[in-house]
Amino acid sequence: MGASFATHVLFLLWFFAATFSLSFLKTMSNEVSCNEKDKQALLSLKRGLTDPFNLLSSWSSQEDCCRWDGVHCDNKTSRVTELHLAYTGIGGEISRSLLELEFLNYLDLSFNDFNRTPIPTFLGSMGNLTHIDLSDANFSGIIPHQLGNLSSLCYLYLGSNFDLYADNLYWMSGLFSIQYIDLSSVDLHKETDWLQIMSKFSSLSELYLSNCKLDSLNPSLGFVNFTSLQVLYLSGNHFNHEIPNWFSNLSSSLLKLYLDDSSLKGKIPPSIFNLEELEYLSLYPNHLIGKIPESLGQLKHLTYLDLSFNSLNGPIPVSVGNLSHMRTLSLNQNQLNGTIPKSLGLLSNLEELYIQNNFLTGTIEEGHFKKLSKLKDLSMSQPQLFFNVNSNWVPPFQLEYVSMSSIKIGPNFPSWLQSQKSLGFLDMSMSGISSKAPSWFWNWTSNVEAIDLSDNHIEGDLSNILLNSTVINLRSNHFKGRFPLLSENVKVLNIANNSYSGPISTFLCQKVIRKNKLVVLDASNNLLSGELSHCWRYWQSLIHLNLGSNSLAGRIPYSMGVLVNLQSLRLQNNSISGDIPSSFKNCSNFGLIDIGNNHLTGIIPPWIGEMTNLLVLRLRSNEFKGRIPPQICQLSSLRVLDLADNSLSSVIPNCLKNISAMALPELNIQVFPFEPLKYMYGYVSYIENLKLVPKGKELEYARNLEFVKIIDLSNNNLSGSIPVEICVLFELRFLNLSRNHLMGKIPNKIGSMKELESIDLSRNHLSGKIPPSMSNLTFLSYLDLSYNNLSGRIPSSTQLQSFDALSYVGNPQLCGDPLPKNCTIEEESLKRSPTGSAEDDSINSSFYLGMGVGFAAGFWAICGALFFNRTWRHSCFKFSDDIRD
Ligand SMILES: *[C@@H]1O[C@H](CO)[C@@H](O)[C@H](O)[C@H]1NC(C)=O
Ligand SMILES: *[C@@H]1O[C@H](CO)[C@@H](O)[C@H](O)[C@H]1NC(C)=O
Ligand SMILES: *[C@@H]1O[C@H](CO)[C@@H](O)[C@H](O)[C@H]1NC(C)=O
Ligand SMILES: *[C@@H]1O[C@H](CO)[C@@H](O)[C@H](O)[C@H]1NC(C)=O
Ligand SMILES: *[C@@H]1O[C@H](CO)[C@@H](O)[C@H](O)[C@H]1NC(C)=O
Ligand SMILES: *[C@@H]1O[C@H](CO)[C@@H](O)[C@H](O)[C@H]1NC(C)=O
Ligand SMILES: *[C@@H]1O[C@H](CO)[C@@H](O)[C@H](O)[C@H]1NC(C)=O
Ligand SMILES: *[C@@H]1O[C@H](CO)[C@@H](O)[C@H](O)[C@H]1NC(C)=O
Ligand SMILES: *[C@@H]1O[C@H](CO)[C@@H](O)[C@H](O)[C@H]1NC(C)=O
């Protein structure tokens, strides 16, 4: 669905771009009549091409070929000189008849689809070509050396053909007139002399070599001089060394230098700032260390500097104040320390300032913004800064985006905000504001699209205030009274962890609130009481609802089943009783159900198996009875199954192996399936957090919830044996079956669940030996097998002996390290008893396929897709670190 939609949009774009540019050209061309030879050549070209959108329909023999779409003739000789066929969707074969167009100098076939065919070698014989653009046209294979014969060529654009490569670039030395070269995404890893070759072109002005698999900038070269180079793109290569010194004399005319994401290491050489004309310099993200050289101030023409996502330390150089043309300054995500220089306030052209997530300290005052009258985006979040401006300060700027999270701004409300009339995004979370908002404030926010004041100590009663922002996060403050009034514009309201009290129905049933279009409501951790109301029909746009950790009582009303859009239902930690209403059958969008820690009774309804989008089912700590319905195995996306601490009886269903999210690695890009776990709106996201007990202790999961795979059935009345089929849940990380009445053996193949980090089977009646395969569980960091009837020697492995004896106590016949009991006697007695009883582990071994690559592939699929969004990329990398912590 998604893919075909995107394709349609693309085709439409093609269509519009093509029709527009073609008709534009047509009106431009003059009254000339076509040369017959050229016409025949073009007709022959057309016969070889596919034209899915019929954009070459004007190419008919009745018409003058100089008036055909995309064809340009010389207005004196009426010979065809230019072919503009970009974005037409054409493909197929490029006929040799093109050679007949002997006056052709301009050939643009970019943004089409030539089905991975090679670039035709005969193009090298079209000696009058000055402009070739074959970018993004699905050509593949080697770039023909014949192109090197085109001595008049000025433009050579071959970028974004993802299967194109060059064995070397020496053939290019014949391109005497070349000015623009784009070989982005062409595989050039075999060419180590690219730098020497390219620097010989005396008229080369722009060079694009992004993502070319280049692995060296030849730092050993003392001197590289591109005579006329103005633009150099080398992003996305993996140089893995320092920035060479030769950059300083690269070209006295260089305007733009992009070395993004190129694995550059070491310090920034001050010599790079000798490139006096430089306007754009981008070095993010790399592995650069050390200080930002004070000589930065030499780059008088700089308008754009991005050094973010490196490991730079030391202060922001004072000389930054000399960069009077600067419009965008990004130094975020480094380790910069010291105070922010006042000279920053001199950058009268600055529009975007990003210095968040460093270790900057000290006080920010009016002076820092003295001349910043054009500032629009200000992002400076970090914990050790104080924002100290006069209460009557009128800033020179009109901001659109402010992110000042964790800067100390309070205790007073920042009154300068009142002067800001264009603000769309305001984040002043964790900023120590502890007063009441001034009377103008809430009215003022009505044009601010997203506002985050969470984790302050703001007091107040918003009962009569109409809020209009799309996203409102007031979590963890001291708000009380009734809910605020919400315009239809409000989508996200987070008032968790405040002091709202009183019956929930007075909140949900207020007449004035009935027209809300709320998508996320989080009112957890307040003092709300009473029964869940019957007013749910006014809340049908909800997708995420969290009323957890209040004092709600009574039953879940049948009427709640009208919330058919709901993906996440959280009622945990209240005193709700009764059973799960059958009206929830309609709620097929449920992806997360957390109704744990209540007094719910009755059975787990079998129809829960129809909620096929369910990722998380947490019914923990209630009074559910009866068996675990086998229908639960139909929930193939389920990754959190927490039924612990209930009164469930009978056996563990042996179909759990059907829960494929726990059995199979995720190879596909799984972005949408996680919707129930988060809601994204522009720069902000609302992320579900969940309390689980993965390793004997309660932990809260939020961002990394999507990587959790847990089965917790502990503390019930389950009997029978552990189904051997469970062992194909190769992706399971946490398994807790403790405190039941389970009997029989631990399945022999438990060791094939390679991802297991935690196993708790304690306090059952399990018998037999500990399966030797358990020594294969290399991630195992929590194990409790205590109080069973296990016997024999504890298998030896790095892991199994690393746990202390408490993991094994209460099994009188168990012996060996780490238990104090010696094994000799036990083993003697076991030898005499019959061993090797019929193998009970009959597992469908086809599940073994593809094991092991799962985590890595799935993770990179997600993070790869999000790569272009900077904040996302960061959080992605960040939580990959958290995962195995
Ligand atoms: C022919 O085209 C050239 C540029 O391509 C233009 O300068 C000239 O005015 C045109 N001549 C006529 C007669 O349109
Ligand atoms: C290039 O154009 C000239 C006329 O300007 C023509 O004589 C010559 O044959 C053309 N060369 C090629 C290789 O087509
Ligand atoms: C490129 O061509 C190949 C082979 O026909 C096709 O499978 C692929 O989808 C094309 N790629 C794009 C981006 O059009
Ligand atoms: C690079 O070479 C050109 C001419 O070859 C020369 O004018 C220029 O000064 C040189 N640049 C440097 C930095 O040496
Ligand atoms: C900044 O950090 C460096 C080491 O990372 C340290 O030597 C220096 O003293 C720090 N400067 C300030 C002002 O904290
Ligand atoms: C809020 O703004 C509206 C117009 O948008 C205005 O009529 C009203 O007086 C303002 N209220 C306060 C308290 O400023
Ligand atoms: C409410 O927000 C919408 C959308 O941002 C905006 O168009 C509208 O003017 C706002 N209403 C008020 C009263 O500010
Ligand atoms: C441990 O794993 C290896 C490779 O997966 C396997 O060959 C071996 O039999 C396993 N050991 C046990 C005791 O199951
Ligand atoms: C356990 O057995 C080892 C030999 O395997 C022996 O050296 C040791 O003394 C025994 N310890 C006890 C407590 O019986």
XYZ file of C-alpha atoms and ligand atoms in Angstrom, residues 313-314 337-338, ligand 5:
18
model
C 35.376 20.019 23.446
C 36.597 23.293 24.852
C 32.254 23.460 27.712
C 32.920 26.842 29.175
C 36.573 21.777 29.376
O 36.916 20.399 29.268
C 38.304 20.136 29.236
C 38.507 18.665 29.078
O 37.482 18.077 28.388
C 38.928 20.614 30.530
O 40.319 20.412 30.476
C 38.624 22.091 30.730
O 39.117 22.511 31.973
C 37.149 22.342 30.644
N 36.922 23.776 30.690
C 36.013 24.322 31.452
C 35.916 25.796 31.377
O 35.279 23.659 32.178
